[in-house]
Amino acid sequence: MNADKLCSAIKALPLKEEVCLMEVCGTHTMAIAKSGIKSMLPEKVKLLSGPGCPVCVTPASEIDAILELSMRPDVILATYGDMVRVPGSVPGDNLARRRALGAQVQVVYSPVDAVELAKQNPEKEVVFLGVGFETTAPGTAAAALTASDKGVKNFTVFSMLKTVEPALRALMAMDDFRVQGFLCPGHVATIIGEKGFAFLPEKYRMPAVIAGFEAEDILAAIWRLLTQLINREPKLENEYKRAVSEPGNLLAQKMMTACFTAETTEWRGLGSIPKSGLKFRPEFSALDAEKRFPEVLGEEARRIQKSARITPACRCGDVITGRISPAQCPLFGKRCLPEDPVGPCMVSSEGACAAAYKYMDIDSFEENG
Amino acid sequence: MGMRRKIRIDFIENPRVGDYVIVHAGFAIERLPEKQALEDLESWEELEEAIYQEYGMQAARTE
Ligand code: SF4
């Protein structure tokens, strides 16, 4: 079954009204933009990007705290690459700029590399910026526990890790939420299993399909979502059986729950969501950067910063909740460009604005005028 | 060809040399067994069948 055939099958569906579907995974955002799927779909089918790009959902207050921490001469920040250019609440201020001012910021591929960095720099404090969802949380936990087992005392994690379910629930609780089906993230599902998304049809009568990352996977998932809608039969289907089982990866789940508890945390665009943030259990507080640097990263410190910050005109919050498409942000492609991003959605290659810009999503330019 | 990288396999039960795995940020998060790959093929066939049955679309059939 190739993409053309799937597209004809989608076009043949008897759709009466416009349908909005949402993908909640940065890798899907990129795959959809790259393959030009949006332009292949009938006009009535709209695809929106949800809160699936890890740096995009990180609130400005946390970025501000990280920027402040980066200026300490005894601290080395270890981070995934896309975090380096995410601005805080002051436009243009990011880790790249702080690095030019003397901050020590090291890009790593994995939290394991960050632990190595700590071993090599015993006189410094290495803080790993832990962003991501269930896909990255188990590895972050495992790396942190290795550090503690091996007696690496100068390693901590600033956990901004989040879980997908509470965010989807918060989205669906919004008054103006217009999405009628979810393309569920394949790699998160690899960890939490099919069962992790069963709440969508069961509690919300929301069609849901777990999808892989090839254009064909995504189109097949769209066909299934639309068919569910037409038949008024919301259910959970798994289009990514090669990597996703019913129970998910139990070893990874065990590691995650052993290390973290679910606490209230702030999301860009969605505000504070109960039990959506993965924070270290008290017995692992020695690994917790919030405990090691409470004056900068502690909740109280961030609250004060938040009240003092200016809100830039970036509408990432509206983009990742499906309220607007990237091109509807007045700054898109004008003041905000991948070379000089105003918000996180334009920084990360997984961000909806960057993907829309890079692959010249025709829709976007039309809407932008 | 390809790329060599050290990864951790904490989350793979009974890992064996020659296993295919999905890697995310330095950790193998799932094994891709051959059986599942086959099941996937079956699920494509099942999808084609579903599309065909639903709308009798010739286009959806593999020639
Ligand atoms: S275009 Fe730029 S400013 Fe507008 S929402 Fe996207 S990232 Fe923010």
Short mmCIF file of C-alpha atoms and ligand atoms in Angstrom, two decimals:
data_model
loop_
_atom_site.label_atom_id
_atom_site.label_comp_id
_atom_site.label_asym_id
_atom_site.label_seq_id
_atom_site.Cartn_x
_atom_site.Cartn_y
_atom_site.Cartn_z
CA MET A 1 0.00 0.00 0.00
CA ASN A 2 1.65 3.24 -1.02
CA ALA A 3 0.98 6.86 -0.18
CA ASP A 4 -0.94 7.59 -3.39
CA LYS A 5 -3.36 4.77 -2.82
CA LEU A 6 -3.89 5.76 0.79
CA CYS A 7 -4.56 9.32 -0.34
CA SER A 8 -7.16 8.18 -2.85
CA ALA A 9 -8.75 6.05 -0.15
CA ILE A 10 -8.89 9.11 2.12
CA LYS A 11 -10.31 11.29 -0.66
CA ALA A 12 -13.01 8.69 -1.30
CA LEU A 13 -14.31 8.93 2.27
CA PRO A 14 -17.73 10.60 2.53
CA LEU A 15 -16.78 13.54 4.75
CA LYS A 16 -19.47 16.12 5.28
CA GLU A 17 -17.77 18.71 7.41
CA GLU A 18 -14.28 19.93 8.17
CA VAL A 19 -12.38 17.60 10.48
CA CYS A 20 -9.42 18.56 12.67
CA LEU A 21 -7.00 15.86 13.70
CA MET A 22 -4.09 16.39 16.04
CA GLU A 23 -0.68 14.82 16.22
CA VAL A 24 1.14 15.04 19.56
CA CYS A 25 4.69 14.08 18.77
CA GLY A 26 7.59 16.14 17.46
CA THR A 27 8.70 13.32 15.18
CA HIS A 28 5.23 13.23 13.62
CA THR A 29 5.34 17.02 13.14
CA MET A 30 8.57 16.67 11.20
CA ALA A 31 7.47 13.63 9.20
CA ILE A 32 4.19 15.30 8.21
CA ALA A 33 5.91 18.49 7.11
CA LYS A 34 8.66 16.68 5.23
CA SER A 35 6.37 14.37 3.31
CA GLY A 36 3.97 17.17 2.41
CA ILE A 37 1.04 15.17 3.77
CA LYS A 38 -1.00 18.28 4.52
CA SER A 39 -1.11 19.24 0.87
CA MET A 40 -2.08 15.70 -0.14
CA LEU A 41 -5.15 15.61 2.05
CA PRO A 42 -8.63 16.81 1.08
CA GLU A 43 -9.28 20.40 2.10
CA LYS A 44 -11.75 19.32 4.74
CA VAL A 45 -9.08 17.44 6.70
CA LYS A 46 -6.92 19.67 8.89
CA LEU A 47 -3.88 18.42 10.77
CA LEU A 48 -2.76 20.30 13.86
CA SER A 49 0.34 19.91 16.01
CA GLY A 50 -0.27 19.39 19.69
CA PRO A 51 2.03 19.63 22.70
CA GLY A 52 4.46 16.96 21.50
CA CYS A 53 7.72 18.79 21.08
CA PRO A 54 9.62 18.66 24.39
CA VAL A 55 11.29 22.06 24.29
CA CYS A 56 8.11 23.70 22.97
CA VAL A 57 6.09 22.76 26.04
CA THR A 58 8.79 23.97 28.43
CA PRO A 59 7.58 27.25 29.94
CA ALA A 60 9.62 30.44 29.68
CA SER A 61 10.00 30.55 33.47
CA GLU A 62 12.01 27.32 33.39
CA ILE A 63 14.18 28.56 30.54
CA ASP A 64 14.84 31.76 32.53
CA ALA A 65 15.90 29.70 35.53
CA ILE A 66 18.22 27.61 33.34
CA LEU A 67 19.77 30.76 31.86
CA GLU A 68 20.44 32.07 35.33
CA LEU A 69 21.97 28.78 36.44
CA SER A 70 24.21 28.72 33.37
CA MET A 71 26.06 31.81 34.60
CA ARG A 72 27.46 30.06 37.67
CA PRO A 73 31.16 29.43 37.14
CA ASP A 74 30.99 26.08 38.96
CA VAL A 75 28.20 24.71 36.73
CA ILE A 76 28.36 22.87 33.40
CA LEU A 77 24.98 22.41 31.74
CA ALA A 78 24.58 19.25 29.68
CA THR A 79 21.69 19.41 27.25
CA TYR A 80 20.12 18.10 24.07
CA GLY A 81 21.00 20.37 21.17
CA ASP A 82 17.65 22.01 20.51
CA MET A 83 17.51 23.50 24.02
CA VAL A 84 20.50 25.75 23.28
CA ARG A 85 18.61 28.23 21.15
CA VAL A 86 15.31 28.35 23.03
CA PRO A 87 14.78 31.89 24.28
CA GLY A 88 13.53 32.64 27.77
CA SER A 89 11.19 35.52 28.43
CA VAL A 90 13.66 38.04 27.01
CA PRO A 91 13.80 37.77 23.21
CA GLY A 92 17.22 36.74 21.94
CA ASP A 93 18.40 35.50 25.33
CA ASN A 94 19.25 31.82 25.17
CA LEU A 95 21.99 29.36 26.14
CA ALA A 96 23.91 30.09 22.93
CA ARG A 97 24.13 33.74 23.93
CA ARG A 98 25.01 32.84 27.51
CA ARG A 99 27.76 30.59 26.21
CA ALA A 100 29.25 33.56 24.39
CA LEU A 101 29.17 35.34 27.75
CA GLY A 102 31.14 32.54 29.39
CA ALA A 103 28.54 29.96 30.40
CA GLN A 104 29.63 26.33 30.11
CA VAL A 105 27.07 24.51 28.02
CA GLN A 106 27.74 21.11 26.54
CA VAL A 107 25.47 19.41 24.01
CA VAL A 108 25.04 15.69 24.65
CA TYR A 109 23.28 12.94 22.76
CA SER A 110 22.17 11.04 25.83
CA PRO A 111 21.94 11.48 29.62
CA VAL A 112 24.61 8.77 29.83
CA ASP A 113 27.04 11.16 28.13
CA ALA A 114 26.14 13.78 30.71
CA VAL A 115 27.17 11.40 33.51
CA GLU A 116 30.49 10.85 31.71
CA LEU A 117 30.96 14.60 31.53
CA ALA A 118 30.50 14.77 35.30
CA LYS A 119 33.14 12.07 35.79
CA GLN A 120 35.59 14.00 33.64
CA ASN A 121 34.97 17.26 35.49
CA PRO A 122 34.93 16.35 39.18
CA GLU A 123 35.54 19.96 40.26
CA LYS A 124 32.35 21.16 38.52
CA GLU A 125 28.64 20.56 39.02
CA VAL A 126 27.16 18.96 35.91
CA VAL A 127 23.42 19.57 35.51
CA PHE A 128 21.57 17.63 32.84
CA LEU A 129 18.52 19.40 31.40
CA GLY A 130 15.99 16.56 31.36
CA VAL A 131 13.26 17.39 28.88
CA GLY A 132 10.98 14.95 27.12
CA PHE A 133 8.12 12.57 27.64
CA GLU A 134 7.77 8.89 28.56
CA THR A 135 10.19 8.00 25.79
CA THR A 136 13.12 9.79 27.41
CA ALA A 137 12.12 9.53 31.07
CA PRO A 138 13.23 5.89 31.63
CA GLY A 139 16.69 6.54 30.16
CA THR A 140 17.05 9.72 32.18
CA ALA A 141 16.18 7.76 35.33
CA ALA A 142 18.57 4.93 34.47
CA ALA A 143 21.46 7.30 33.77
CA ALA A 144 20.84 9.20 37.01
CA LEU A 145 20.78 5.98 39.03
CA THR A 146 24.05 4.90 37.40
CA ALA A 147 25.61 8.16 38.52
CA SER A 148 24.48 7.56 42.07
CA ASP A 149 25.59 3.87 42.03
CA LYS A 150 29.02 4.83 40.77
CA GLY A 151 29.39 7.57 43.37
CA VAL A 152 29.38 10.42 40.84
CA LYS A 153 28.28 13.13 43.27
CA ASN A 154 28.59 16.16 41.01
CA PHE A 155 25.78 15.07 38.69
CA THR A 156 22.17 16.21 38.96
CA VAL A 157 19.17 16.36 36.64
CA PHE A 158 16.78 19.28 36.28
CA SER A 159 13.72 17.21 35.51
CA MET A 160 11.28 18.94 33.21
CA LEU A 161 10.03 15.52 32.08
CA LYS A 162 6.33 15.28 31.38
CA THR A 163 3.66 12.69 30.72
CA VAL A 164 1.29 12.79 27.79
CA GLU A 165 -2.03 11.69 29.27
CA PRO A 166 -2.63 14.65 31.64
CA ALA A 167 -1.81 17.07 28.80
CA LEU A 168 -4.32 15.43 26.47
CA ARG A 169 -6.93 15.58 29.21
CA ALA A 170 -6.19 19.27 29.76
CA LEU A 171 -6.45 19.93 26.03
CA MET A 172 -9.80 18.22 25.76
CA ALA A 173 -11.06 20.25 28.69
CA MET A 174 -10.46 23.53 26.83
CA ASP A 175 -13.68 25.27 25.72
CA ASP A 176 -12.44 25.99 22.24
CA PHE A 177 -10.86 22.60 21.60
CA ARG A 178 -11.95 21.52 18.14
CA VAL A 179 -9.92 18.37 17.53
CA GLN A 180 -11.88 15.23 16.66
CA GLY A 181 -9.18 12.59 16.67
CA PHE A 182 -5.65 11.95 17.90
CA LEU A 183 -2.69 10.52 16.07
CA CYS A 184 -0.98 9.01 19.10
CA PRO A 185 2.80 9.20 19.40
CA GLY A 186 4.42 5.88 18.47
CA HIS A 187 7.50 6.13 20.65
CA VAL A 188 5.64 7.20 23.77
CA ALA A 189 3.31 4.27 23.12
CA THR A 190 6.31 1.96 22.84
CA ILE A 191 6.92 2.69 26.51
CA ILE A 192 3.41 3.09 27.96
CA GLY A 193 1.73 0.58 25.64
CA GLU A 194 -1.59 0.62 23.83
CA LYS A 195 -3.27 0.71 27.21
CA GLY A 196 -1.78 4.16 27.85
CA PHE A 197 -4.14 5.65 25.25
CA ALA A 198 -7.25 3.59 25.95
CA PHE A 199 -8.71 6.47 27.98
CA LEU A 200 -9.26 8.48 24.80
CA PRO A 201 -12.12 6.44 23.35
CA GLU A 202 -13.24 5.06 26.72
CA LYS A 203 -13.53 8.29 28.69
CA TYR A 204 -13.82 10.91 25.95
CA ARG A 205 -15.26 9.01 22.97
CA MET A 206 -12.24 10.32 21.08
CA PRO A 207 -10.93 8.38 18.07
CA ALA A 208 -7.27 7.45 18.55
CA VAL A 209 -4.73 5.67 16.38
CA ILE A 210 -1.16 4.88 17.42
CA ALA A 211 0.97 5.66 14.41
CA GLY A 212 4.49 5.02 13.16
CA PHE A 213 6.62 7.59 11.37
CA GLU A 214 6.61 6.79 7.66
CA ALA A 215 4.28 8.80 5.43
CA GLU A 216 2.30 5.59 4.82
CA ASP A 217 1.96 4.94 8.56
CA ILE A 218 0.59 8.43 9.08
CA LEU A 219 -1.80 8.31 6.13
CA ALA A 220 -3.10 4.91 7.21
CA ALA A 221 -3.70 6.31 10.69
CA ILE A 222 -5.56 9.30 9.22
CA TRP A 223 -7.74 6.98 7.16
CA ARG A 224 -8.56 4.96 10.25
CA LEU A 225 -9.38 8.08 12.31
CA LEU A 226 -11.68 9.44 9.61
CA THR A 227 -13.38 6.08 9.20
CA GLN A 228 -14.00 5.90 12.93
CA LEU A 229 -15.55 9.38 12.80
CA ILE A 230 -17.79 8.59 9.84
CA ASN A 231 -18.97 5.38 11.45
CA ARG A 232 -19.30 7.10 14.83
CA GLU A 233 -17.23 4.33 16.37
CA PRO A 234 -14.47 5.89 18.41
CA LYS A 235 -11.85 3.33 19.41
CA LEU A 236 -8.14 2.87 19.85
CA GLU A 237 -6.29 1.29 16.95
CA ASN A 238 -2.61 0.42 16.74
CA GLU A 239 -0.96 1.08 13.37
CA TYR A 240 2.50 0.64 14.84
CA LYS A 241 2.36 -2.95 16.06
CA ARG A 242 5.99 -3.53 15.13
CA ALA A 243 7.05 -1.40 18.07
CA VAL A 244 4.03 -1.05 20.35
CA SER A 245 2.54 -3.83 22.46
CA GLU A 246 -0.56 -3.76 24.63
CA PRO A 247 1.28 -3.44 27.96
CA GLY A 248 4.25 -1.45 26.61
CA ASN A 249 7.82 -1.79 27.86
CA LEU A 250 7.47 -2.96 31.45
CA LEU A 251 11.16 -2.64 32.34
CA ALA A 252 11.13 0.98 31.22
CA GLN A 253 7.89 1.68 33.11
CA LYS A 254 9.37 0.13 36.24
CA MET A 255 12.46 2.31 36.02
CA MET A 256 10.33 5.40 35.57
CA THR A 257 8.11 4.75 38.59
CA ALA A 258 11.04 3.69 40.76
CA CYS A 259 12.74 7.02 40.24
CA PHE A 260 9.98 9.60 39.70
CA THR A 261 6.61 10.62 41.07
CA ALA A 262 3.98 12.55 39.13
CA GLU A 263 3.61 16.14 40.30
CA THR A 264 1.91 19.32 39.18
CA THR A 265 3.97 21.08 36.56
CA GLU A 266 3.65 24.03 34.22
CA TRP A 267 3.29 23.64 30.45
CA ARG A 268 3.65 26.37 27.90
CA GLY A 269 0.18 27.08 26.54
CA LEU A 270 -1.62 24.74 28.91
CA GLY A 271 -0.65 26.24 32.26
CA SER A 272 -0.31 24.18 35.38
CA ILE A 273 -1.44 20.54 35.05
CA PRO A 274 -1.77 18.23 38.07
CA LYS A 275 0.30 15.03 38.04
CA SER A 276 1.86 15.78 34.66
CA GLY A 277 5.48 16.36 35.66
CA LEU A 278 7.97 13.64 36.60
CA LYS A 279 10.00 14.73 39.62
CA PHE A 280 12.54 12.76 41.65
CA ARG A 281 11.24 10.76 44.59
CA PRO A 282 12.51 12.07 47.95
CA GLU A 283 14.98 9.18 48.30
CA PHE A 284 16.73 10.39 45.14
CA SER A 285 16.88 14.06 46.09
CA ALA A 286 20.69 13.94 45.78
CA LEU A 287 20.15 13.59 42.03
CA ASP A 288 17.65 16.43 41.86
CA ALA A 289 19.00 19.73 40.55
CA GLU A 290 16.00 21.55 42.05
CA LYS A 291 17.21 20.43 45.49
CA ARG A 292 20.87 21.20 44.78
CA PHE A 293 20.17 24.70 43.45
CA PRO A 294 16.93 25.70 45.17
CA GLU A 295 17.75 29.41 44.97
CA VAL A 296 17.60 29.24 41.15
CA LEU A 297 15.63 26.15 40.14
CA GLY A 298 13.36 25.72 43.15
CA GLU A 299 9.68 26.22 42.59
CA GLU A 300 9.58 29.32 44.77
CA ALA A 301 12.44 30.93 42.85
CA ARG A 302 10.72 30.28 39.56
CA ARG A 303 7.45 31.70 40.81
CA ILE A 304 9.12 34.99 41.64
CA GLN A 305 10.80 35.11 38.25
CA LYS A 306 7.54 34.38 36.53
CA SER A 307 5.82 37.36 38.04
CA ALA A 308 8.65 39.61 36.92
CA ARG A 309 8.82 38.50 33.33
CA ILE A 310 7.60 40.26 30.24
CA THR A 311 5.49 38.21 27.88
CA PRO A 312 6.77 38.31 24.33
CA ALA A 313 4.36 38.26 21.43
CA CYS A 314 5.15 34.62 20.62
CA ARG A 315 2.01 32.50 20.27
CA CYS A 316 3.60 29.08 20.74
CA GLY A 317 1.11 28.39 23.50
CA ASP A 318 -1.75 28.76 21.02
CA VAL A 319 0.09 26.79 18.35
CA ILE A 320 0.69 23.73 20.51
CA THR A 321 -2.88 23.66 21.74
CA GLY A 322 -4.27 23.74 18.21
CA ARG A 323 -5.88 27.18 18.58
CA ILE A 324 -3.92 28.59 15.65
CA SER A 325 -1.67 27.23 12.94
CA PRO A 326 1.91 28.58 12.88
CA ALA A 327 1.21 30.96 9.99
CA GLN A 328 -1.54 32.64 11.98
CA CYS A 329 1.07 33.99 14.38
CA PRO A 330 1.80 37.54 13.21
CA LEU A 331 5.52 37.03 13.72
CA PHE A 332 5.78 33.82 11.64
CA GLY A 333 8.28 34.15 8.80
CA LYS A 334 8.71 37.85 9.52
CA ARG A 335 10.17 38.74 12.87
CA CYS A 336 10.42 35.04 13.76
CA LEU A 337 12.65 32.91 11.55
CA PRO A 338 14.64 29.71 12.16
CA GLU A 339 17.87 31.79 12.13
CA ASP A 340 16.49 34.17 14.72
CA PRO A 341 13.65 32.43 16.54
CA VAL A 342 11.34 34.30 18.89
CA GLY A 343 9.79 31.19 20.40
CA PRO A 344 10.62 27.53 21.01
CA CYS A 345 8.30 26.27 18.26
CA MET A 346 10.61 27.92 15.71
CA VAL A 347 13.79 26.66 17.38
CA SER A 348 13.38 22.94 17.63
CA SER A 349 13.31 21.03 14.37
CA GLU A 350 10.37 19.21 15.97
CA GLY A 351 8.51 22.45 16.56
CA ALA A 352 5.40 23.17 14.52
CA CYS A 353 6.58 26.62 13.39
CA ALA A 354 10.03 25.40 12.31
CA ALA A 355 8.53 22.47 10.42
CA ALA A 356 5.96 24.71 8.72
CA TYR A 357 8.66 27.17 7.71
CA LYS A 358 11.28 24.69 6.60
CA TYR A 359 9.06 22.66 4.37
CA MET A 360 7.16 25.67 3.06
CA ASP A 361 3.81 24.33 4.03
CA ILE A 362 1.80 26.04 1.27
CA ASP A 363 -1.24 26.45 3.50
CA SER A 364 0.85 28.42 5.94
CA PHE A 365 1.95 30.95 3.41
CA GLU A 366 -1.54 31.42 2.05
CA GLU A 367 -2.95 32.03 5.50
CA ASN A 368 -0.11 34.39 6.26
CA GLY A 369 -0.95 36.46 3.17
CA MET B 1 27.88 1.83 6.33
CA GLY B 2 25.59 3.34 8.89
CA MET B 3 26.62 4.46 12.31
CA ARG B 4 28.25 2.79 15.29
CA ARG B 5 27.20 3.92 18.70
CA LYS B 6 27.28 2.57 22.22
CA ILE B 7 23.78 2.23 23.59
CA ARG B 8 22.33 0.90 26.81
CA ILE B 9 20.00 -2.05 26.77
CA ASP B 10 18.58 -1.84 30.29
CA PHE B 11 15.03 -1.97 28.97
CA ILE B 12 15.36 -4.97 26.67
CA GLU B 13 14.55 -8.33 28.20
CA ASN B 14 17.14 -11.03 27.38
CA PRO B 15 18.97 -9.05 24.73
CA ARG B 16 20.83 -11.12 22.13
CA VAL B 17 23.47 -10.30 19.56
CA GLY B 18 21.73 -9.61 16.27
CA ASP B 19 18.56 -8.10 17.81
CA TYR B 20 17.10 -5.09 16.08
CA VAL B 21 16.08 -2.34 18.49
CA ILE B 22 14.61 1.15 18.39
CA VAL B 23 17.03 3.60 19.98
CA HIS B 24 16.05 6.83 21.66
CA ALA B 25 18.60 9.15 23.33
CA GLY B 26 21.14 6.42 23.96
CA PHE B 27 18.76 3.70 25.15
CA ALA B 28 17.16 0.83 23.29
CA ILE B 29 13.44 1.27 24.01
CA GLU B 30 12.08 -1.76 22.17
CA ARG B 31 13.11 -4.80 20.23
CA LEU B 32 11.80 -5.23 16.70
CA PRO B 33 11.34 -8.97 16.30
CA GLU B 34 10.86 -10.47 12.89
CA LYS B 35 7.52 -11.88 13.91
CA GLN B 36 6.18 -8.41 14.57
CA ALA B 37 7.46 -7.21 11.23
CA LEU B 38 5.41 -9.96 9.65
CA GLU B 39 2.38 -9.09 11.73
CA ASP B 40 2.77 -5.58 10.42
CA LEU B 41 2.60 -6.80 6.87
CA GLU B 42 -0.54 -8.64 7.81
CA SER B 43 -1.96 -5.48 9.29
CA TRP B 44 -1.29 -3.69 5.98
CA GLU B 45 -3.20 -6.42 4.20
CA GLU B 46 -5.96 -6.13 6.72
CA LEU B 47 -6.07 -2.38 6.12
CA GLU B 48 -6.30 -2.84 2.37
CA GLU B 49 -9.09 -5.30 2.90
CA ALA B 50 -10.87 -2.87 5.23
CA ILE B 51 -10.59 -0.03 2.74
CA TYR B 52 -11.80 -2.29 -0.05
CA GLN B 53 -14.74 -3.60 1.90
CA GLU B 54 -15.78 -0.23 3.17
CA TYR B 55 -15.92 1.53 -0.17
CA GLY B 56 -15.20 -1.09 -2.79
CA MET B 57 -12.25 0.92 -3.88
CA GLN B 58 -10.32 -0.68 -6.64
CA ALA B 59 -7.55 1.83 -6.09
CA ALA B 60 -6.78 0.45 -2.68
CA ARG B 61 -6.06 -3.04 -3.96
CA THR B 62 -2.53 -4.07 -4.66
CA GLU B 63 -2.34 -5.11 -8.27
S1 SF4 C 1 6.11 31.86 14.65
FE1 SF4 C 1 7.65 32.25 16.23
S2 SF4 C 1 6.72 33.76 17.55
FE2 SF4 C 1 5.07 32.86 16.34
S3 SF4 C 1 4.31 31.16 17.60
FE3 SF4 C 1 5.87 30.31 16.25
S4 SF4 C 1 7.74 30.40 17.46
FE4 SF4 C 1 6.29 31.76 18.46
#
